[in-house]
Amino acid sequence: QLQLQESGPGLVKPSETLSLTCTVSGGSISSSSYYWGWIRQPPGKGLEWIGSAYYSGGTYDNPSLKSRVTVSVDTSKNQFSLNLSSVTAADTAVYYCVRLATRGWFDPWGQGAPVTVSS
Amino acid sequence: DIQLTQSPSSLSASVGDRVTITCRASQSISVYLNWYQQKPGNAPKLLIYAAYSLQSGVPSRFSGRGSGTDFTLTISSLQPEDFATYYCQQSYSAPMYTFGQGTKLEIK
């Protein structure tokens, strides 16, 4: 059974870069049938897709995040990562890593990593 | 951008009730519509994909219908574990994805 687990700092200072890693277990990140991505949820609010990447290249990110997003895949470690630059308090959220089927649904999800942006 | 509007935003119901949640898209999205359930403190869980296909392991009391702009998620007989927040999500505009604002289902 495929499992995803986020890791990274829970506190980031304003203007710095938020960095999270998702470790995939129980399956290969090099599967041709899936993308890998990130979704976030601010406290008490709904879900926002951040970005996605394919194991061999090709990345997509939410235009509303104004090119601050980098999603990358490391096949040697069976991991993928998120970098979100120039963070502000508005980036405070629970960040989920997800597997994205080519037909566009997210399953499974990691348990979520809470990140607070504060000095 | 494709906007998804869920109704109602919140709903109170009793165990055993039949409940329907609606998701309306701002333009036609064919059947590129998925549904998720989220319980407090947990990650969302996929329930229905491609408008009406039940994800493996999801109870058959959950069902999805619709195409074009109007979609529904129905729970045929509410169980105590079904009280949660439900989100729809469109993948028609892949690789860009959007979610509805959520419907919170509470115990009456």
mmCIF file with all atom_site columns, C-alpha atoms in Angstrom:
data_model
loop_
_atom_site.group_PDB
_atom_site.id
_atom_site.type_symbol
_atom_site.label_atom_id
_atom_site.label_alt_id
_atom_site.label_comp_id
_atom_site.label_asym_id
_atom_site.label_entity_id
_atom_site.label_seq_id
_atom_site.pdbx_PDB_ins_code
_atom_site.Cartn_x
_atom_site.Cartn_y
_atom_site.Cartn_z
_atom_site.occupancy
_atom_site.B_iso_or_equiv
_atom_site.pdbx_formal_charge
_atom_site.auth_seq_id
_atom_site.auth_comp_id
_atom_site.auth_asym_id
_atom_site.auth_atom_id
_atom_site.pdbx_PDB_model_num
ATOM 1   C CA . GLN A 1 1   ? 0.000   0.000  0.000   1.00 0.00 ? 1   GLN A CA 1
ATOM 2   C CA . LEU A 1 2   ? 1.452   3.310  -1.066  1.00 0.00 ? 2   LEU A CA 1
ATOM 3   C CA . GLN A 1 3   ? 2.169   5.746  1.755   1.00 0.00 ? 3   GLN A CA 1
ATOM 4   C CA . LEU A 1 4   ? 3.383   9.344  1.696   1.00 0.00 ? 4   LEU A CA 1
ATOM 5   C CA . GLN A 1 5   ? 5.053   11.172 4.565   1.00 0.00 ? 5   GLN A CA 1
ATOM 6   C CA . GLU A 1 6   ? 5.910   14.872 4.705   1.00 0.00 ? 6   GLU A CA 1
ATOM 7   C CA . SER A 1 7   ? 8.927   16.226 6.567   1.00 0.00 ? 7   SER A CA 1
ATOM 8   C CA . GLY A 1 8   ? 10.442  19.636 7.102   1.00 0.00 ? 8   GLY A CA 1
ATOM 9   C CA . PRO A 1 9   ? 10.534  22.649 9.425   1.00 0.00 ? 9   PRO A CA 1
ATOM 10  C CA . GLY A 1 10  ? 7.324   23.621 11.141  1.00 0.00 ? 10  GLY A CA 1
ATOM 11  C CA . LEU A 1 11  ? 8.355   27.270 11.474  1.00 0.00 ? 11  LEU A CA 1
ATOM 12  C CA . VAL A 1 12  ? 9.668   29.533 8.713   1.00 0.00 ? 12  VAL A CA 1
ATOM 13  C CA . LYS A 1 13  ? 10.533  33.225 8.917   1.00 0.00 ? 13  LYS A CA 1
ATOM 14  C CA . PRO A 1 14  ? 8.882   35.765 6.628   1.00 0.00 ? 14  PRO A CA 1
ATOM 15  C CA . SER A 1 15  ? 10.696  36.322 3.303   1.00 0.00 ? 15  SER A CA 1
ATOM 16  C CA . GLU A 1 16  ? 12.504  32.990 3.609   1.00 0.00 ? 16  GLU A CA 1
ATOM 17  C CA . THR A 1 17  ? 11.922  29.770 1.657   1.00 0.00 ? 17  THR A CA 1
ATOM 18  C CA . LEU A 1 18  ? 9.638   27.023 2.888   1.00 0.00 ? 18  LEU A CA 1
ATOM 19  C CA . SER A 1 19  ? 11.072  23.590 2.073   1.00 0.00 ? 19  SER A CA 1
ATOM 20  C CA . LEU A 1 20  ? 9.271   20.284 2.512   1.00 0.00 ? 20  LEU A CA 1
ATOM 21  C CA . THR A 1 21  ? 10.057  16.751 1.423   1.00 0.00 ? 21  THR A CA 1
ATOM 22  C CA . CYS A 1 22  ? 7.670   13.867 0.813   1.00 0.00 ? 22  CYS A CA 1
ATOM 23  C CA . THR A 1 23  ? 8.953   10.309 1.143   1.00 0.00 ? 23  THR A CA 1
ATOM 24  C CA . VAL A 1 24  ? 7.087   7.683  -0.844  1.00 0.00 ? 24  VAL A CA 1
ATOM 25  C CA . SER A 1 25  ? 6.970   4.118  0.472   1.00 0.00 ? 25  SER A CA 1
ATOM 26  C CA . GLY A 1 26  ? 5.249   1.003  -0.805  1.00 0.00 ? 26  GLY A CA 1
ATOM 27  C CA . GLY A 1 27  ? 5.683   1.957  -4.454  1.00 0.00 ? 27  GLY A CA 1
ATOM 28  C CA . SER A 1 28  ? 7.954   3.647  -6.968  1.00 0.00 ? 28  SER A CA 1
ATOM 29  C CA . ILE A 1 29  ? 7.920   7.351  -7.654  1.00 0.00 ? 29  ILE A CA 1
ATOM 30  C CA . SER A 1 30  ? 9.016   6.496  -11.205 1.00 0.00 ? 30  SER A CA 1
ATOM 31  C CA . SER A 1 31  ? 5.604   5.122  -12.171 1.00 0.00 ? 31  SER A CA 1
ATOM 32  C CA . SER A 1 32  ? 4.512   6.390  -15.578 1.00 0.00 ? 32  SER A CA 1
ATOM 33  C CA . SER A 1 33  ? 0.889   6.619  -14.442 1.00 0.00 ? 33  SER A CA 1
ATOM 34  C CA . TYR A 1 34  ? 1.218   9.324  -11.838 1.00 0.00 ? 34  TYR A CA 1
ATOM 35  C CA . TYR A 1 35  ? 2.359   12.818 -11.019 1.00 0.00 ? 35  TYR A CA 1
ATOM 36  C CA . TRP A 1 36  ? 3.363   13.951 -7.542  1.00 0.00 ? 36  TRP A CA 1
ATOM 37  C CA . GLY A 1 37  ? 2.151   17.137 -5.964  1.00 0.00 ? 37  GLY A CA 1
ATOM 38  C CA . TRP A 1 38  ? 1.401   19.430 -3.075  1.00 0.00 ? 38  TRP A CA 1
ATOM 39  C CA . ILE A 1 39  ? -1.827  20.844 -1.687  1.00 0.00 ? 39  ILE A CA 1
ATOM 40  C CA . ARG A 1 40  ? -2.236  23.205 1.250   1.00 0.00 ? 40  ARG A CA 1
ATOM 41  C CA . GLN A 1 41  ? -4.963  24.157 3.685   1.00 0.00 ? 41  GLN A CA 1
ATOM 42  C CA . PRO A 1 42  ? -4.777  27.386 5.738   1.00 0.00 ? 42  PRO A CA 1
ATOM 43  C CA . PRO A 1 43  ? -6.209  27.132 9.255   1.00 0.00 ? 43  PRO A CA 1
ATOM 44  C CA . GLY A 1 44  ? -9.992  26.770 9.116   1.00 0.00 ? 44  GLY A CA 1
ATOM 45  C CA . LYS A 1 45  ? -10.081 27.144 5.329   1.00 0.00 ? 45  LYS A CA 1
ATOM 46  C CA . GLY A 1 46  ? -10.365 25.048 2.190   1.00 0.00 ? 46  GLY A CA 1
ATOM 47  C CA . LEU A 1 47  ? -7.896  23.258 -0.065  1.00 0.00 ? 47  LEU A CA 1
ATOM 48  C CA . GLU A 1 48  ? -5.539  24.869 -2.574  1.00 0.00 ? 48  GLU A CA 1
ATOM 49  C CA . TRP A 1 49  ? -3.506  23.003 -5.187  1.00 0.00 ? 49  TRP A CA 1
ATOM 50  C CA . ILE A 1 50  ? 0.105   24.270 -5.161  1.00 0.00 ? 50  ILE A CA 1
ATOM 51  C CA . GLY A 1 51  ? 1.942   22.352 -7.867  1.00 0.00 ? 51  GLY A CA 1
ATOM 52  C CA . SER A 1 52  ? 2.816   18.996 -9.404  1.00 0.00 ? 52  SER A CA 1
ATOM 53  C CA . ALA A 1 53  ? 5.776   17.258 -11.034 1.00 0.00 ? 53  ALA A CA 1
ATOM 54  C CA . TYR A 1 54  ? 6.406   14.146 -13.139 1.00 0.00 ? 54  TYR A CA 1
ATOM 55  C CA . TYR A 1 55  ? 9.277   11.813 -12.275 1.00 0.00 ? 55  TYR A CA 1
ATOM 56  C CA . SER A 1 56  ? 11.092  12.475 -15.558 1.00 0.00 ? 56  SER A CA 1
ATOM 57  C CA . GLY A 1 57  ? 10.529  16.212 -15.614 1.00 0.00 ? 57  GLY A CA 1
ATOM 58  C CA . GLY A 1 58  ? 7.653   18.523 -16.342 1.00 0.00 ? 58  GLY A CA 1
ATOM 59  C CA . THR A 1 59  ? 6.309   20.664 -13.526 1.00 0.00 ? 59  THR A CA 1
ATOM 60  C CA . TYR A 1 60  ? 3.181   22.762 -13.084 1.00 0.00 ? 60  TYR A CA 1
ATOM 61  C CA . ASP A 1 61  ? 2.281   25.261 -10.410 1.00 0.00 ? 61  ASP A CA 1
ATOM 62  C CA . ASN A 1 62  ? -0.658  27.392 -9.401  1.00 0.00 ? 62  ASN A CA 1
ATOM 63  C CA . PRO A 1 63  ? -0.428  30.789 -11.139 1.00 0.00 ? 63  PRO A CA 1
ATOM 64  C CA . SER A 1 64  ? -1.883  32.435 -8.021  1.00 0.00 ? 64  SER A CA 1
ATOM 65  C CA . LEU A 1 65  ? 1.394   31.720 -6.233  1.00 0.00 ? 65  LEU A CA 1
ATOM 66  C CA . LYS A 1 66  ? 3.209   33.990 -8.648  1.00 0.00 ? 66  LYS A CA 1
ATOM 67  C CA . SER A 1 67  ? 6.113   31.745 -9.652  1.00 0.00 ? 67  SER A CA 1
ATOM 68  C CA . ARG A 1 68  ? 7.271   31.217 -6.039  1.00 0.00 ? 68  ARG A CA 1
ATOM 69  C CA . VAL A 1 69  ? 6.844   27.420 -6.318  1.00 0.00 ? 69  VAL A CA 1
ATOM 70  C CA . THR A 1 70  ? 9.339   24.710 -7.231  1.00 0.00 ? 70  THR A CA 1
ATOM 71  C CA . VAL A 1 71  ? 8.328   21.050 -7.143  1.00 0.00 ? 71  VAL A CA 1
ATOM 72  C CA . SER A 1 72  ? 11.041  18.497 -7.858  1.00 0.00 ? 72  SER A CA 1
ATOM 73  C CA . VAL A 1 73  ? 11.371  14.716 -7.880  1.00 0.00 ? 73  VAL A CA 1
ATOM 74  C CA . ASP A 1 74  ? 14.368  12.665 -6.682  1.00 0.00 ? 74  ASP A CA 1
ATOM 75  C CA . THR A 1 75  ? 13.962  9.162  -8.054  1.00 0.00 ? 75  THR A CA 1
ATOM 76  C CA . SER A 1 76  ? 17.108  7.909  -6.317  1.00 0.00 ? 76  SER A CA 1
ATOM 77  C CA . LYS A 1 77  ? 15.549  8.609  -2.928  1.00 0.00 ? 77  LYS A CA 1
ATOM 78  C CA . ASN A 1 78  ? 11.918  7.969  -3.910  1.00 0.00 ? 78  ASN A CA 1
ATOM 79  C CA . GLN A 1 79  ? 11.121  11.478 -2.690  1.00 0.00 ? 79  GLN A CA 1
ATOM 80  C CA . PHE A 1 80  ? 9.734   14.709 -4.023  1.00 0.00 ? 80  PHE A CA 1
ATOM 81  C CA . SER A 1 81  ? 10.042  18.198 -2.649  1.00 0.00 ? 81  SER A CA 1
ATOM 82  C CA . LEU A 1 82  ? 8.382   21.594 -2.430  1.00 0.00 ? 82  LEU A CA 1
ATOM 83  C CA . ASN A 1 83  ? 10.144  24.934 -2.233  1.00 0.00 ? 83  ASN A CA 1
ATOM 84  C CA . LEU A 1 84  ? 7.997   28.030 -1.724  1.00 0.00 ? 84  LEU A CA 1
ATOM 85  C CA . SER A 1 85  ? 9.994   31.250 -1.745  1.00 0.00 ? 85  SER A CA 1
ATOM 86  C CA . SER A 1 86  ? 9.394   34.677 -0.182  1.00 0.00 ? 86  SER A CA 1
ATOM 87  C CA . VAL A 1 87  ? 6.843   33.392 2.297   1.00 0.00 ? 87  VAL A CA 1
ATOM 88  C CA . THR A 1 88  ? 4.470   35.585 4.277   1.00 0.00 ? 88  THR A CA 1
ATOM 89  C CA . ALA A 1 89  ? 1.967   34.889 7.043   1.00 0.00 ? 89  ALA A CA 1
ATOM 90  C CA . ALA A 1 90  ? -0.571  34.058 4.316   1.00 0.00 ? 90  ALA A CA 1
ATOM 91  C CA . ASP A 1 91  ? 1.454   30.923 3.564   1.00 0.00 ? 91  ASP A CA 1
ATOM 92  C CA . THR A 1 92  ? 0.761   29.499 7.026   1.00 0.00 ? 92  THR A CA 1
ATOM 93  C CA . ALA A 1 93  ? -1.063  26.233 6.400   1.00 0.00 ? 93  ALA A CA 1
ATOM 94  C CA . VAL A 1 94  ? -1.033  22.461 6.613   1.00 0.00 ? 94  VAL A CA 1
ATOM 95  C CA . TYR A 1 95  ? 0.860   21.195 3.579   1.00 0.00 ? 95  TYR A CA 1
ATOM 96  C CA . TYR A 1 96  ? -0.109  17.818 2.110   1.00 0.00 ? 96  TYR A CA 1
ATOM 97  C CA . CYS A 1 97  ? 1.859   15.769 -0.367  1.00 0.00 ? 97  CYS A CA 1
ATOM 98  C CA . VAL A 1 98  ? -0.229  13.727 -2.782  1.00 0.00 ? 98  VAL A CA 1
ATOM 99  C CA . ARG A 1 99  ? -0.069  11.319 -5.668  1.00 0.00 ? 99  ARG A CA 1
ATOM 100 C CA . LEU A 1 100 ? -1.910  12.667 -8.703  1.00 0.00 ? 100 LEU A CA 1
ATOM 101 C CA . ALA A 1 101 ? -3.459  10.249 -11.170 1.00 0.00 ? 101 ALA A CA 1
ATOM 102 C CA . THR A 1 102 ? -3.086  11.246 -14.823 1.00 0.00 ? 102 THR A CA 1
ATOM 103 C CA . ARG A 1 103 ? -6.870  11.642 -15.004 1.00 0.00 ? 103 ARG A CA 1
ATOM 104 C CA . GLY A 1 104 ? -6.667  14.211 -12.236 1.00 0.00 ? 104 GLY A CA 1
ATOM 105 C CA . TRP A 1 105 ? -7.580  12.882 -8.814  1.00 0.00 ? 105 TRP A CA 1
ATOM 106 C CA . PHE A 1 106 ? -5.432  13.012 -5.686  1.00 0.00 ? 106 PHE A CA 1
ATOM 107 C CA . ASP A 1 107 ? -4.890  9.728  -3.865  1.00 0.00 ? 107 ASP A CA 1
ATOM 108 C CA . PRO A 1 108 ? -3.354  8.930  -1.480  1.00 0.00 ? 108 PRO A CA 1
ATOM 109 C CA . TRP A 1 109 ? -2.492  11.921 0.705   1.00 0.00 ? 109 TRP A CA 1
ATOM 110 C CA . GLY A 1 110 ? 0.222   12.314 3.281   1.00 0.00 ? 110 GLY A CA 1
ATOM 111 C CA . GLN A 1 111 ? -0.844  13.033 6.845   1.00 0.00 ? 111 GLN A CA 1
ATOM 112 C CA . GLY A 1 112 ? -0.005  16.723 6.460   1.00 0.00 ? 112 GLY A CA 1
ATOM 113 C CA . ALA A 1 113 ? 2.764   18.991 7.731   1.00 0.00 ? 113 ALA A CA 1
ATOM 114 C CA . PRO A 1 114 ? 1.731   22.151 9.613   1.00 0.00 ? 114 PRO A CA 1
ATOM 115 C CA . VAL A 1 115 ? 3.913   25.138 8.721   1.00 0.00 ? 115 VAL A CA 1
ATOM 116 C CA . THR A 1 116 ? 3.746   28.508 10.432  1.00 0.00 ? 116 THR A CA 1
ATOM 117 C CA . VAL A 1 117 ? 5.318   31.618 8.942   1.00 0.00 ? 117 VAL A CA 1
ATOM 118 C CA . SER A 1 118 ? 6.360   33.918 11.755  1.00 0.00 ? 118 SER A CA 1
ATOM 119 C CA . SER A 1 119 ? 9.379   35.825 12.957  1.00 0.00 ? 119 SER A CA 1
ATOM 120 C CA . ASP B 2 1   ? -10.220 29.769 -14.134 1.00 0.00 ? 1   ASP B CA 1
ATOM 121 C CA . ILE B 2 2   ? -12.887 27.190 -13.428 1.00 0.00 ? 2   ILE B CA 1
ATOM 122 C CA . GLN B 2 3   ? -14.757 27.939 -10.212 1.00 0.00 ? 3   GLN B CA 1
ATOM 123 C CA . LEU B 2 4   ? -16.579 25.272 -8.201  1.00 0.00 ? 4   LEU B CA 1
ATOM 124 C CA . THR B 2 5   ? -19.443 26.266 -5.915  1.00 0.00 ? 5   THR B CA 1
ATOM 125 C CA . GLN B 2 6   ? -20.733 23.781 -3.373  1.00 0.00 ? 6   GLN B CA 1
ATOM 126 C CA . SER B 2 7   ? -24.126 23.944 -1.737  1.00 0.00 ? 7   SER B CA 1
ATOM 127 C CA . PRO B 2 8   ? -24.995 24.024 0.983   1.00 0.00 ? 8   PRO B CA 1
ATOM 128 C CA . SER B 2 9   ? -21.899 25.280 2.818   1.00 0.00 ? 9   SER B CA 1
ATOM 129 C CA . SER B 2 10  ? -23.095 23.465 5.922   1.00 0.00 ? 10  SER B CA 1
ATOM 130 C CA . LEU B 2 11  ? -25.748 20.908 6.631   1.00 0.00 ? 11  LEU B CA 1
ATOM 131 C CA . SER B 2 12  ? -27.229 19.316 9.734   1.00 0.00 ? 12  SER B CA 1
ATOM 132 C CA . ALA B 2 13  ? -28.610 15.803 9.432   1.00 0.00 ? 13  ALA B CA 1
ATOM 133 C CA . SER B 2 14  ? -29.364 12.715 11.509  1.00 0.00 ? 14  SER B CA 1
ATOM 134 C CA . VAL B 2 15  ? -28.041 9.176  11.388  1.00 0.00 ? 15  VAL B CA 1
ATOM 135 C CA . GLY B 2 16  ? -30.004 7.287  8.753   1.00 0.00 ? 16  GLY B CA 1
ATOM 136 C CA . ASP B 2 17  ? -30.853 10.371 6.668   1.00 0.00 ? 17  ASP B CA 1
ATOM 137 C CA . ARG B 2 18  ? -30.289 10.575 2.937   1.00 0.00 ? 18  ARG B CA 1
ATOM 138 C CA . VAL B 2 19  ? -28.075 13.568 2.168   1.00 0.00 ? 19  VAL B CA 1
ATOM 139 C CA . THR B 2 20  ? -27.150 15.223 -1.119  1.00 0.00 ? 20  THR B CA 1
ATOM 140 C CA . ILE B 2 21  ? -24.395 17.793 -1.649  1.00 0.00 ? 21  ILE B CA 1
ATOM 141 C CA . THR B 2 22  ? -24.197 19.758 -4.885  1.00 0.00 ? 22  THR B CA 1
ATOM 142 C CA . CYS B 2 23  ? -21.157 21.071 -6.762  1.00 0.00 ? 23  CYS B CA 1
ATOM 143 C CA . ARG B 2 24  ? -21.640 23.477 -9.657  1.00 0.00 ? 24  ARG B CA 1
ATOM 144 C CA . ALA B 2 25  ? -18.860 24.373 -12.104 1.00 0.00 ? 25  ALA B CA 1
ATOM 145 C CA . SER B 2 26  ? -18.527 27.765 -13.756 1.00 0.00 ? 26  SER B CA 1
ATOM 146 C CA . GLN B 2 27  ? -18.220 26.046 -17.156 1.00 0.00 ? 27  GLN B CA 1
ATOM 147 C CA . SER B 2 28  ? -18.713 22.545 -18.492 1.00 0.00 ? 28  SER B CA 1
ATOM 148 C CA . ILE B 2 29  ? -16.161 20.073 -17.138 1.00 0.00 ? 29  ILE B CA 1
ATOM 149 C CA . SER B 2 30  ? -17.588 16.860 -18.613 1.00 0.00 ? 30  SER B CA 1
ATOM 150 C CA . VAL B 2 31  ? -17.101 14.229 -15.895 1.00 0.00 ? 31  VAL B CA 1
ATOM 151 C CA . TYR B 2 32  ? -13.769 15.563 -14.603 1.00 0.00 ? 32  TYR B CA 1
ATOM 152 C CA . LEU B 2 33  ? -15.066 15.941 -11.051 1.00 0.00 ? 33  LEU B CA 1
ATOM 153 C CA . ASN B 2 34  ? -13.851 14.218 -7.884  1.00 0.00 ? 34  ASN B CA 1
ATOM 154 C CA . TRP B 2 35  ? -15.112 14.138 -4.292  1.00 0.00 ? 35  TRP B CA 1
ATOM 155 C CA . TYR B 2 36  ? -13.181 13.987 -1.016  1.00 0.00 ? 36  TYR B CA 1
ATOM 156 C CA . GLN B 2 37  ? -14.076 13.536 2.652   1.00 0.00 ? 37  GLN B CA 1
ATOM 157 C CA . GLN B 2 38  ? -12.072 15.238 5.392   1.00 0.00 ? 38  GLN B CA 1
ATOM 158 C CA . LYS B 2 39  ? -12.466 14.576 9.103   1.00 0.00 ? 39  LYS B CA 1
ATOM 159 C CA . PRO B 2 40  ? -11.047 17.032 11.661  1.00 0.00 ? 40  PRO B CA 1
ATOM 160 C CA . GLY B 2 41  ? -7.290  16.720 12.052  1.00 0.00 ? 41  GLY B CA 1
ATOM 161 C CA . ASN B 2 42  ? -6.995  14.297 9.137   1.00 0.00 ? 42  ASN B CA 1
ATOM 162 C CA . ALA B 2 43  ? -6.006  14.489 5.500   1.00 0.00 ? 43  ALA B CA 1
ATOM 163 C CA . PRO B 2 44  ? -8.744  14.397 2.874   1.00 0.00 ? 44  PRO B CA 1
ATOM 164 C CA . LYS B 2 45  ? -9.681  11.006 1.484   1.00 0.00 ? 45  LYS B CA 1
ATOM 165 C CA . LEU B 2 46  ? -10.791 10.298 -2.089  1.00 0.00 ? 46  LEU B CA 1
ATOM 166 C CA . LEU B 2 47  ? -14.378 9.027  -2.260  1.00 0.00 ? 47  LEU B CA 1
ATOM 167 C CA . ILE B 2 48  ? -15.516 9.386  -5.873  1.00 0.00 ? 48  ILE B CA 1
ATOM 168 C CA . TYR B 2 49  ? -13.488 9.997  -9.041  1.00 0.00 ? 49  TYR B CA 1
ATOM 169 C CA . ALA B 2 50  ? -14.585 10.885 -12.564 1.00 0.00 ? 50  ALA B CA 1
ATOM 170 C CA . ALA B 2 51  ? -17.992 12.003 -11.280 1.00 0.00 ? 51  ALA B CA 1
ATOM 171 C CA . TYR B 2 52  ? -19.443 8.593  -10.407 1.00 0.00 ? 52  TYR B CA 1
ATOM 172 C CA . SER B 2 53  ? -16.697 5.976  -9.880  1.00 0.00 ? 53  SER B CA 1
ATOM 173 C CA . LEU B 2 54  ? -16.436 4.761  -6.293  1.00 0.00 ? 54  LEU B CA 1
ATOM 174 C CA . GLN B 2 55  ? -12.894 4.584  -4.959  1.00 0.00 ? 55  GLN B CA 1
ATOM 175 C CA . SER B 2 56  ? -11.861 1.145  -3.712  1.00 0.00 ? 56  SER B CA 1
ATOM 176 C CA . GLY B 2 57  ? -12.780 0.592  -0.071  1.00 0.00 ? 57  GLY B CA 1
ATOM 177 C CA . VAL B 2 58  ? -15.394 3.358  0.061   1.00 0.00 ? 58  VAL B CA 1
ATOM 178 C CA . PRO B 2 59  ? -18.819 2.185  1.285   1.00 0.00 ? 59  PRO B CA 1
ATOM 179 C CA . SER B 2 60  ? -21.510 1.825  -1.352  1.00 0.00 ? 60  SER B CA 1
ATOM 180 C CA . ARG B 2 61  ? -23.809 4.270  0.476   1.00 0.00 ? 61  ARG B CA 1
ATOM 181 C CA . PHE B 2 62  ? -21.714 6.995  -1.213  1.00 0.00 ? 62  PHE B CA 1
ATOM 182 C CA . SER B 2 63  ? -22.578 7.770  -4.820  1.00 0.00 ? 63  SER B CA 1
ATOM 183 C CA . GLY B 2 64  ? -21.806 10.489 -7.330  1.00 0.00 ? 64  GLY B CA 1
ATOM 184 C CA . ARG B 2 65  ? -23.745 11.748 -10.322 1.00 0.00 ? 65  ARG B CA 1
ATOM 185 C CA . GLY B 2 66  ? -23.614 14.474 -12.895 1.00 0.00 ? 66  GLY B CA 1
ATOM 186 C CA . SER B 2 67  ? -21.807 15.804 -15.936 1.00 0.00 ? 67  SER B CA 1
ATOM 187 C CA . GLY B 2 68  ? -21.257 19.166 -17.535 1.00 0.00 ? 68  GLY B CA 1
ATOM 188 C CA . THR B 2 69  ? -21.718 21.788 -14.818 1.00 0.00 ? 69  THR B CA 1
ATOM 189 C CA . ASP B 2 70  ? -23.879 20.123 -12.157 1.00 0.00 ? 70  ASP B CA 1
ATOM 190 C CA . PHE B 2 71  ? -22.769 17.307 -9.883  1.00 0.00 ? 71  PHE B CA 1
ATOM 191 C CA . THR B 2 72  ? -24.044 15.646 -6.728  1.00 0.00 ? 72  THR B CA 1
ATOM 192 C CA . LEU B 2 73  ? -22.622 13.520 -3.941  1.00 0.00 ? 73  LEU B CA 1
ATOM 193 C CA . THR B 2 74  ? -25.259 11.459 -2.148  1.00 0.00 ? 74  THR B CA 1
ATOM 194 C CA . ILE B 2 75  ? -24.980 9.493  1.077   1.00 0.00 ? 75  ILE B CA 1
ATOM 195 C CA . SER B 2 76  ? -27.919 7.110  1.097   1.00 0.00 ? 76  SER B CA 1
ATOM 196 C CA . SER B 2 77  ? -28.079 6.442  4.836   1.00 0.00 ? 77  SER B CA 1
ATOM 197 C CA . LEU B 2 78  ? -25.862 8.563  7.072   1.00 0.00 ? 78  LEU B CA 1
ATOM 198 C CA . GLN B 2 79  ? -23.619 6.746  9.495   1.00 0.00 ? 79  GLN B CA 1
ATOM 199 C CA . PRO B 2 80  ? -21.922 8.352  12.533  1.00 0.00 ? 80  PRO B CA 1
ATOM 200 C CA . GLU B 2 81  ? -18.543 8.192  10.801  1.00 0.00 ? 81  GLU B CA 1
ATOM 201 C CA . ASP B 2 82  ? -19.825 10.218 7.815   1.00 0.00 ? 82  ASP B CA 1
ATOM 202 C CA . PHE B 2 83  ? -19.977 13.505 9.683   1.00 0.00 ? 83  PHE B CA 1
ATOM 203 C CA . ALA B 2 84  ? -17.138 15.428 8.075   1.00 0.00 ? 84  ALA B CA 1
ATOM 204 C CA . THR B 2 85  ? -16.387 18.114 5.505   1.00 0.00 ? 85  THR B CA 1
ATOM 205 C CA . TYR B 2 86  ? -16.769 17.213 1.828   1.00 0.00 ? 86  TYR B CA 1
ATOM 206 C CA . TYR B 2 87  ? -14.926 18.842 -1.076  1.00 0.00 ? 87  TYR B CA 1
ATOM 207 C CA . CYS B 2 88  ? -15.364 18.600 -4.823  1.00 0.00 ? 88  CYS B CA 1
ATOM 208 C CA . GLN B 2 89  ? -12.380 19.090 -7.157  1.00 0.00 ? 89  GLN B CA 1
ATOM 209 C CA . GLN B 2 90  ? -12.168 19.543 -10.923 1.00 0.00 ? 90  GLN B CA 1
ATOM 210 C CA . SER B 2 91  ? -9.470  18.176 -13.201 1.00 0.00 ? 91  SER B CA 1
ATOM 211 C CA . TYR B 2 92  ? -10.882 19.397 -16.538 1.00 0.00 ? 92  TYR B CA 1
ATOM 212 C CA . SER B 2 93  ? -8.380  22.247 -16.601 1.00 0.00 ? 93  SER B CA 1
ATOM 213 C CA . ALA B 2 94  ? -5.418  19.946 -15.822 1.00 0.00 ? 94  ALA B CA 1
ATOM 214 C CA . PRO B 2 95  ? -2.612  20.584 -15.089 1.00 0.00 ? 95  PRO B CA 1
ATOM 215 C CA . MET B 2 96  ? -4.384  23.267 -13.072 1.00 0.00 ? 96  MET B CA 1
ATOM 216 C CA . TYR B 2 97  ? -6.797  22.051 -10.406 1.00 0.00 ? 97  TYR B CA 1
ATOM 217 C CA . THR B 2 98  ? -9.377  23.733 -8.190  1.00 0.00 ? 98  THR B CA 1
ATOM 218 C CA . PHE B 2 99  ? -11.520 22.698 -5.254  1.00 0.00 ? 99  PHE B CA 1
ATOM 219 C CA . GLY B 2 100 ? -14.940 23.728 -4.058  1.00 0.00 ? 100 GLY B CA 1
ATOM 220 C CA . GLN B 2 101 ? -15.130 25.636 -0.794  1.00 0.00 ? 101 GLN B CA 1
ATOM 221 C CA . GLY B 2 102 ? -16.351 22.600 1.147   1.00 0.00 ? 102 GLY B CA 1
ATOM 222 C CA . THR B 2 103 ? -19.582 21.410 2.765   1.00 0.00 ? 103 THR B CA 1
ATOM 223 C CA . LYS B 2 104 ? -19.550 20.712 6.481   1.00 0.00 ? 104 LYS B CA 1
ATOM 224 C CA . LEU B 2 105 ? -21.925 17.912 7.457   1.00 0.00 ? 105 LEU B CA 1
ATOM 225 C CA . GLU B 2 106 ? -22.890 18.041 11.114  1.00 0.00 ? 106 GLU B CA 1
ATOM 226 C CA . ILE B 2 107 ? -25.000 15.958 13.423  1.00 0.00 ? 107 ILE B CA 1
ATOM 227 C CA . LYS B 2 108 ? -28.505 17.311 14.077  1.00 0.00 ? 108 LYS B CA 1
#
